[in-house]
């Protein structure tokens, strides 16, 4: 695995750490459980980090020194690709010949390194985009910065170099084909999963007491990185509309925002708090720093609704995690969220980002306990459609397809499968 710009060991919810971190680690753990050793190459961001960390048995995180440990933004990382790639190749050279049987890169920066490793090691490259510049630029959030041309070119190069591309949803697969000219036969749709042991229904009253939330409150929650793309401001503006319509709601409304600034949000990390003040929501909104998954599951379970107003999501792990905790989701009808959320059955999809439309959707659930209970039951059923075990099995099949495609392309016999899942 190559995850250059963010380590799977980092706490999701701030900086560049998010759903991709969860994806890389959870997939790696499931592969290791099937008897497949996984090395994850990532860029070291502290001199205190050891060269290698065993995340779980069978999963080794390799912290590569490439550039200064701190202060580099994601936009500056392309300048460190050569150094990072050199160190990845050096690490492989210390292993027995044929040590790695496949490379799986995540995000375009990692794909650039993965393409080099593919050619040097003679193993297939499987790539997961996670986000795409052309898609983001087509639905740019207000105040966000367009992705640079260099990233678009880099993504096009990775799409061309990869033996197989993994898309999270049918929508993402179509985007790869239509926007990046990917060959349809090289695109495989594999949904990410959810850890149903961690994200599960809990007693809401007890959970609220543990978190210090009023038992009788109406709790509307946002979880994720605070940046324009994720659009937490849409939730706050919708809450202001709700309070304008029904001032009595203020006495029982709580809006937890769980996460930290990221991306272009780092330029003005205080902007969401200032917006809350400007909207008169200081007594309603609670800012909570990023938390571990076990505590995040409690926040989901404590909420009446989890809002996911993103301008784009390749999948939307927050939505499936919340649903697994029996909490309905109100989400923007964009990207992978239309796959994750079953509109009218596990939550509601909103076709716009207008605060009034979001206020309407939130009010439907808050004001109708019967609807909330029905959506809660549907949310649990919907979440069970997504399994990391199934993700791992399908990913293994894709590694083998990539290996076959690579061998056939150079006229060599098809090799044996990368590995067989262990029963």
Coordinates of C-alpha atoms in Angstrom, one line a residue:
X1 CA 0.0 0.0 0.0
X2 CA 1.2 3.5 -0.8
X3 CA -0.4 6.4 1.1
X4 CA 2.0 9.2 0.7
X5 CA 0.2 12.3 1.9
X6 CA -1.4 11.0 5.0
X7 CA -0.6 8.2 7.4
X8 CA -3.2 5.6 8.3
X9 CA -2.0 6.0 11.9
X10 CA -3.2 9.6 12.0
X11 CA -6.4 10.6 13.8
X12 CA -9.1 11.0 11.2
X13 CA -11.0 14.3 11.2
X14 CA -8.3 16.9 11.0
X15 CA -5.5 18.0 8.6
X16 CA -5.4 15.6 5.7
X17 CA -6.6 12.6 7.7
X18 CA -10.0 11.4 6.9
X19 CA -11.9 8.5 5.3
X20 CA -9.0 7.5 3.3
X21 CA -7.0 6.8 6.4
X22 CA -9.8 4.6 7.7
X23 CA -10.0 2.8 4.3
X24 CA -6.3 2.0 4.1
X25 CA -6.0 0.7 7.6
X26 CA -9.3 -1.3 7.6
X27 CA -8.6 -2.9 4.3
X28 CA -5.0 -3.8 5.3
X29 CA -6.2 -5.3 8.5
X30 CA -8.7 -7.5 6.6
X31 CA -6.0 -8.6 4.2
X32 CA -3.7 -9.5 7.1
X33 CA -6.5 -11.6 8.6
X34 CA -6.5 -13.6 5.4
X35 CA -2.8 -14.3 5.7
X36 CA -1.5 -11.6 3.4
X37 CA 1.3 -9.4 4.8
X38 CA 0.8 -5.7 4.0
X39 CA 3.4 -2.9 4.1
X40 CA 2.0 0.6 4.0
X41 CA 4.4 3.3 2.8
X42 CA 3.7 6.8 4.1
X43 CA 5.6 10.0 4.6
X44 CA 7.0 10.6 8.0
X45 CA 5.8 13.9 9.6
X46 CA 7.8 13.7 12.8
X47 CA 11.4 12.9 13.6
X48 CA 10.1 11.0 16.6
X49 CA 8.4 8.4 14.4
X50 CA 10.2 5.0 14.2
X51 CA 11.1 3.8 10.7
X52 CA 8.5 1.0 11.0
X53 CA 5.4 0.5 13.1
X54 CA 3.4 -2.7 13.4
X55 CA -0.2 -1.5 13.3
X56 CA -1.5 -5.0 13.8
X57 CA 0.1 -8.4 13.2
X58 CA 0.7 -8.6 9.5
X59 CA 0.4 -4.8 8.8
X60 CA 3.6 -2.8 8.8
X61 CA 3.6 1.0 8.4
X62 CA 6.9 2.3 6.9
X63 CA 7.5 6.0 7.7
X64 CA 9.6 7.4 4.8
X65 CA 11.7 10.5 5.3
X66 CA 10.9 12.8 2.4
X67 CA 11.2 16.5 2.9
X68 CA 10.7 18.5 6.1
X69 CA 8.6 16.7 8.8
X70 CA 6.3 19.6 9.3
X71 CA 4.9 22.6 7.4
X72 CA 4.4 21.0 4.0
X73 CA 1.0 21.4 2.6
X74 CA -0.5 18.8 0.2
X75 CA 0.1 21.1 -2.7
X76 CA 3.8 21.2 -1.9
X77 CA 4.2 17.4 -1.7
X78 CA 4.7 16.9 -5.5
X79 CA 8.2 18.3 -4.9
X80 CA 9.0 15.4 -2.6
X81 CA 7.8 12.6 -5.0
X82 CA 11.3 11.8 -6.2
X83 CA 12.8 11.5 -2.7
X84 CA 9.8 9.4 -1.5
X85 CA 10.0 7.1 -4.5
X86 CA 13.7 6.6 -4.1
X87 CA 13.2 5.5 -0.5
X88 CA 10.4 3.2 -1.3
X89 CA 12.5 1.5 -4.0
X90 CA 15.4 1.3 -1.5
X91 CA 13.2 -0.4 1.1
X92 CA 12.1 -3.0 -1.5
X93 CA 15.7 -3.6 -2.5
X94 CA 16.5 -4.8 1.0
X95 CA 13.9 -7.5 0.7
X96 CA 14.2 -10.9 -1.0
X97 CA 13.5 -10.8 -4.8
X98 CA 9.8 -10.8 -5.5
X99 CA 8.9 -9.7 -2.0
X100 CA 5.9 -7.7 -3.1
X101 CA 3.2 -9.2 -5.3
X102 CA 1.1 -6.1 -5.9
X103 CA 1.1 -2.3 -5.3
X104 CA -2.1 -0.6 -4.3
X105 CA -1.8 3.2 -4.3
X106 CA -4.2 5.7 -2.8
X107 CA -4.7 9.3 -4.1
X108 CA -2.9 10.6 -7.1
X109 CA 0.4 11.4 -5.4
X110 CA 0.8 7.8 -4.3
X111 CA -0.2 6.7 -7.8
X112 CA 2.8 8.5 -9.2
X113 CA 5.1 6.5 -7.0
X114 CA 3.1 3.4 -7.5
X115 CA 3.5 3.6 -11.3
X116 CA 7.3 3.7 -10.9
X117 CA 7.3 0.8 -8.4
X118 CA 5.1 -1.2 -10.9
X119 CA 7.6 -0.8 -13.7
X120 CA 10.7 -1.4 -11.5
X121 CA 9.3 -4.5 -9.6
X122 CA 7.3 -6.0 -12.4
X123 CA 4.1 -6.2 -10.3
X124 CA 0.6 -4.9 -11.0
X125 CA -0.5 -1.5 -9.9
X126 CA -4.0 -1.1 -8.5
X127 CA -5.1 2.5 -7.8
X128 CA -7.9 4.1 -5.7
X129 CA -8.5 7.8 -6.5
X130 CA -10.5 8.6 -3.4
X131 CA -11.1 12.1 -4.7
X132 CA -10.7 13.5 -8.2
X133 CA -9.7 17.1 -9.2
X134 CA -12.1 17.3 -12.2
X135 CA -15.0 16.2 -10.0
X136 CA -14.1 18.6 -7.2
X137 CA -13.7 21.5 -9.6
X138 CA -17.0 20.8 -11.2
X139 CA -18.8 21.2 -7.9
X140 CA -16.5 23.7 -6.1
X141 CA -17.7 24.9 -2.7
X142 CA -18.0 28.6 -2.1
X143 CA -14.7 29.9 -0.8
X144 CA -12.8 26.8 -1.8
X145 CA -9.7 26.8 -4.1
X146 CA -9.8 25.0 -7.4
X147 CA -7.5 22.0 -7.8
X148 CA -4.4 22.9 -9.9
X149 CA -3.7 21.7 -13.4
X150 CA -0.7 19.8 -12.2
X151 CA -2.9 17.5 -10.2
X152 CA -5.3 16.9 -13.1
X153 CA -2.4 16.0 -15.3
X154 CA -1.0 13.7 -12.6
X155 CA -4.3 12.0 -12.2
X156 CA -4.6 11.4 -15.9
X157 CA -1.1 9.8 -15.9
X158 CA -2.0 7.5 -13.0
X159 CA -5.2 6.4 -14.6
X160 CA -3.3 5.5 -17.8
X161 CA -0.5 3.7 -15.8
X162 CA -2.7 1.6 -13.5
X163 CA -3.5 -2.0 -14.4
X164 CA -6.8 -1.7 -12.5
X165 CA -8.7 1.1 -10.9
X166 CA -11.0 0.7 -7.9
X167 CA -14.0 3.0 -7.7
X168 CA -16.1 3.3 -4.6
X169 CA -19.4 3.5 -6.4
X170 CA -20.9 3.2 -9.9
X171 CA -20.9 7.0 -10.0
X172 CA -17.2 7.2 -9.4
X173 CA -16.6 4.5 -12.0
X174 CA -18.6 6.6 -14.6
X175 CA -16.5 9.7 -13.7
X176 CA -13.3 7.8 -14.2
X177 CA -14.5 6.6 -17.6
X178 CA -16.1 9.9 -18.8
X179 CA -13.7 12.4 -17.3
X180 CA -10.4 10.5 -17.4
X181 CA -10.9 8.2 -20.4
X182 CA -10.3 5.1 -18.2
X183 CA -11.0 1.8 -20.0
X184 CA -14.2 0.4 -18.6
X185 CA -12.7 -3.1 -18.4
X186 CA -10.0 -1.8 -16.0
X187 CA -12.4 -0.2 -13.5
X188 CA -13.9 -2.3 -10.7
X189 CA -16.5 -1.0 -8.3
X190 CA -15.9 -2.0 -4.7
X191 CA -17.7 -0.4 -1.9
X192 CA -15.8 0.5 1.3
X193 CA -17.1 -1.1 4.5
X194 CA -17.9 -0.3 8.1
X195 CA -16.8 -1.9 11.3
X196 CA -20.1 -3.1 12.7
X197 CA -18.4 -4.1 16.0
X198 CA -17.4 -0.5 16.6
X199 CA -20.3 1.3 14.9
X200 CA -23.5 -0.2 16.3
X201 CA -26.7 0.9 18.0
X202 CA -26.4 2.0 21.6
X203 CA -28.8 3.1 24.3
X204 CA -29.2 6.8 23.5
X205 CA -30.0 8.0 27.0
X206 CA -27.0 6.4 28.5
X207 CA -24.7 7.6 25.7
X208 CA -25.9 11.2 26.0
X209 CA -25.2 11.1 29.7
X210 CA -21.7 9.8 29.2
X211 CA -21.1 12.6 26.6
X212 CA -22.7 15.4 28.8
X213 CA -25.6 16.0 26.4
X214 CA -29.1 16.8 27.7
X215 CA -31.2 13.6 27.5
X216 CA -34.2 15.4 26.0
X217 CA -32.3 17.5 23.5
X218 CA -32.7 17.5 19.7
X219 CA -29.1 16.7 18.6
X220 CA -28.1 17.5 15.0
X221 CA -24.5 16.4 14.4
X222 CA -21.8 17.1 11.9
X223 CA -18.6 14.9 11.8
X224 CA -15.6 15.3 9.6
X225 CA -12.9 17.7 8.5
X226 CA -13.9 21.4 8.7
X227 CA -13.3 22.7 5.2
X228 CA -15.5 24.2 2.5
X229 CA -15.8 20.8 0.6
X230 CA -17.5 19.2 3.6
X231 CA -19.8 22.2 4.0
X232 CA -20.4 22.3 7.8
X233 CA -21.5 25.9 7.3
X234 CA -24.6 24.6 5.4
X235 CA -25.7 22.8 8.6
X236 CA -25.2 25.9 10.7
X237 CA -27.1 28.1 8.3
X238 CA -29.9 25.6 8.3
X239 CA -30.0 25.5 12.1
X240 CA -30.3 29.3 12.0
X241 CA -33.3 28.9 9.7
X242 CA -34.9 26.4 12.1
X243 CA -34.5 28.8 15.0
X244 CA -35.9 31.6 13.0
X245 CA -39.0 29.5 12.2
X246 CA -39.3 28.2 15.8
X247 CA -37.5 30.2 18.5
X248 CA -38.7 27.7 21.2
X249 CA -36.4 25.1 19.6
X250 CA -33.4 26.9 21.0
X251 CA -33.9 25.6 24.5
X252 CA -33.6 21.9 23.4
X253 CA -31.3 22.1 20.3
X254 CA -27.7 20.9 20.4
X255 CA -25.4 20.9 17.3
X256 CA -22.1 19.0 17.9
X257 CA -19.4 19.6 15.3
X258 CA -16.9 16.8 15.7
X259 CA -13.7 17.4 13.7
X260 CA -10.9 19.8 13.0
X261 CA -9.8 22.2 10.2
X262 CA -8.4 20.8 7.0
X263 CA -7.5 21.7 3.4
X264 CA -8.4 25.3 2.6
X265 CA -10.1 25.5 5.9
X266 CA -6.6 25.7 7.5
X267 CA -6.3 29.2 6.1
X268 CA -9.1 30.4 8.4
X269 CA -9.5 27.7 11.1
X270 CA -11.7 30.0 13.2
X271 CA -14.2 30.7 10.4
X272 CA -16.8 28.2 11.4
X273 CA -16.8 29.4 15.0
X274 CA -17.1 33.0 13.8
X275 CA -20.0 32.0 11.6
X276 CA -21.7 30.3 14.6
X277 CA -21.4 33.6 16.5
X278 CA -22.6 35.7 13.6
X279 CA -25.7 33.4 13.3
X280 CA -26.4 33.6 17.0
X281 CA -25.6 29.9 17.6
X282 CA -23.0 30.2 20.4
X283 CA -25.3 28.5 22.9
X284 CA -26.3 25.8 20.4
X285 CA -23.2 24.7 18.6
X286 CA -20.6 22.6 20.4
X287 CA -17.1 22.2 18.8
X288 CA -15.6 18.9 19.6
X289 CA -12.0 18.0 18.6
X290 CA -11.4 14.8 16.5
X291 CA -12.0 11.7 18.5
X292 CA -11.1 8.0 18.3
X293 CA -13.5 5.7 16.4
X294 CA -15.0 4.2 19.6
X295 CA -15.9 7.6 20.9
X296 CA -17.1 8.8 17.5
X297 CA -19.5 5.9 17.5
X298 CA -21.0 7.2 20.7
X299 CA -21.5 10.7 19.3
X300 CA -23.3 9.2 16.3
X301 CA -25.5 7.1 18.6
X302 CA -26.3 10.2 20.7
X303 CA -27.5 12.2 17.7
X304 CA -31.0 12.3 16.3
X305 CA -29.6 13.1 12.9
X306 CA -26.2 13.2 11.3
X307 CA -25.8 15.8 8.6
X308 CA -23.5 15.2 5.6
X309 CA -23.8 18.4 3.4
X310 CA -20.6 17.8 1.4
X311 CA -20.3 19.2 -2.1
X312 CA -18.8 15.9 -3.2
X313 CA -18.0 12.6 -1.6
X314 CA -16.5 9.6 -3.4
X315 CA -18.3 7.4 -0.9
X316 CA -19.1 9.0 2.5
X317 CA -17.9 6.9 5.4
X318 CA -19.4 9.2 7.9
X319 CA -22.9 8.5 6.5
X320 CA -22.5 4.7 6.7
X321 CA -20.9 4.8 10.1
X322 CA -23.8 6.9 11.5
X323 CA -26.4 4.6 9.9
X324 CA -24.7 1.6 11.5
X325 CA -25.3 3.4 14.9
X326 CA -29.0 3.5 14.0
X327 CA -28.9 7.3 13.4
X328 CA -30.7 8.7 10.3
X329 CA -28.6 10.7 7.9
X330 CA -29.5 13.9 6.0
X331 CA -27.0 14.1 3.1
X332 CA -26.4 16.1 0.0
X333 CA -27.5 14.1 -3.1
X334 CA -24.0 14.1 -4.5
X335 CA -21.4 11.4 -5.4
X336 CA -21.3 8.3 -3.3
X337 CA -23.8 9.6 -0.8
X338 CA -26.6 8.6 -3.2
X339 CA -25.3 5.0 -2.8
X340 CA -24.7 5.1 0.9
X341 CA -28.0 6.8 2.0
X342 CA -31.3 5.1 0.9
X343 CA -33.5 8.2 0.5
X344 CA -36.7 7.9 2.6
X345 CA -35.5 4.6 4.1
X346 CA -32.3 5.3 6.0
X347 CA -32.2 9.0 5.8
X348 CA -33.0 11.9 3.4
X349 CA -31.1 13.2 0.4
X350 CA -31.2 17.0 -0.3
X351 CA -30.8 18.1 -3.9
X352 CA -29.4 21.5 -3.1
X353 CA -27.2 23.3 -0.5
X354 CA -29.8 26.0 0.2
X355 CA -30.1 26.4 4.0
X356 CA -33.9 26.5 3.7
X357 CA -34.0 23.1 2.0
X358 CA -31.8 21.6 4.6
X359 CA -33.9 23.1 7.4
X360 CA -36.9 21.4 5.8
X361 CA -35.2 18.0 5.8
X362 CA -33.9 18.3 9.3
X363 CA -37.2 19.5 10.6
X364 CA -39.0 16.5 9.1
X365 CA -37.0 14.1 11.2
X366 CA -36.8 16.3 14.4
X367 CA -40.5 16.9 14.5
X368 CA -41.7 13.5 13.5
X369 CA -40.6 10.8 16.1
X370 CA -42.4 8.0 14.1
X371 CA -40.4 8.9 10.9
X372 CA -37.2 9.1 13.0
X373 CA -37.7 5.6 14.4
X374 CA -38.5 4.2 10.9
X375 CA -35.4 5.8 9.4
X376 CA -33.4 4.6 12.4
X377 CA -34.4 1.0 11.7
X378 CA -33.7 1.4 8.0
X379 CA -30.3 3.0 8.7
X380 CA -29.1 -0.2 10.5
X381 CA -30.3 -2.4 7.6
X382 CA -28.6 -0.1 5.0
X383 CA -25.3 -0.1 6.9
X384 CA -25.2 -3.9 6.9
X385 CA -24.9 -3.8 3.1
X386 CA -21.3 -2.6 3.6
X387 CA -18.6 -4.9 5.0
X388 CA -14.9 -4.6 5.1
X389 CA -14.7 -8.4 4.8
X390 CA -16.5 -8.1 1.4
X391 CA -14.3 -5.2 0.5
X392 CA -11.2 -7.2 1.1
X393 CA -12.4 -10.3 -0.8
X394 CA -13.3 -8.2 -3.9
X395 CA -10.0 -6.2 -3.7
X396 CA -8.1 -9.5 -3.7
X397 CA -9.9 -10.5 -6.8
X398 CA -9.0 -7.2 -8.4
X399 CA -5.3 -7.6 -7.5
X400 CA -5.4 -10.9 -9.4
X401 CA -7.2 -9.4 -12.4
X402 CA -4.5 -6.7 -12.4
X403 CA -1.8 -9.3 -12.4
X404 CA -3.4 -11.2 -15.3
X405 CA -3.9 -8.0 -17.3
X406 CA -0.3 -7.0 -16.7
X407 CA 1.1 -10.4 -17.7
X408 CA -1.1 -10.6 -20.8
X409 CA -0.1 -7.1 -21.9
X410 CA 3.6 -8.2 -22.2
X411 CA 2.8 -11.6 -23.5
X412 CA 3.8 -13.6 -20.4
X413 CA 1.9 -16.5 -18.9
X414 CA -0.6 -15.5 -16.3
X415 CA 0.9 -15.9 -12.8
X416 CA -0.7 -17.6 -9.8
X417 CA -3.1 -15.5 -7.7
X418 CA -1.6 -12.9 -5.4
X419 CA -3.0 -14.9 -2.4
X420 CA -6.0 -17.0 -1.5
X421 CA -8.2 -15.8 1.4
X422 CA -7.6 -17.9 4.5
X423 CA -10.8 -19.5 5.8

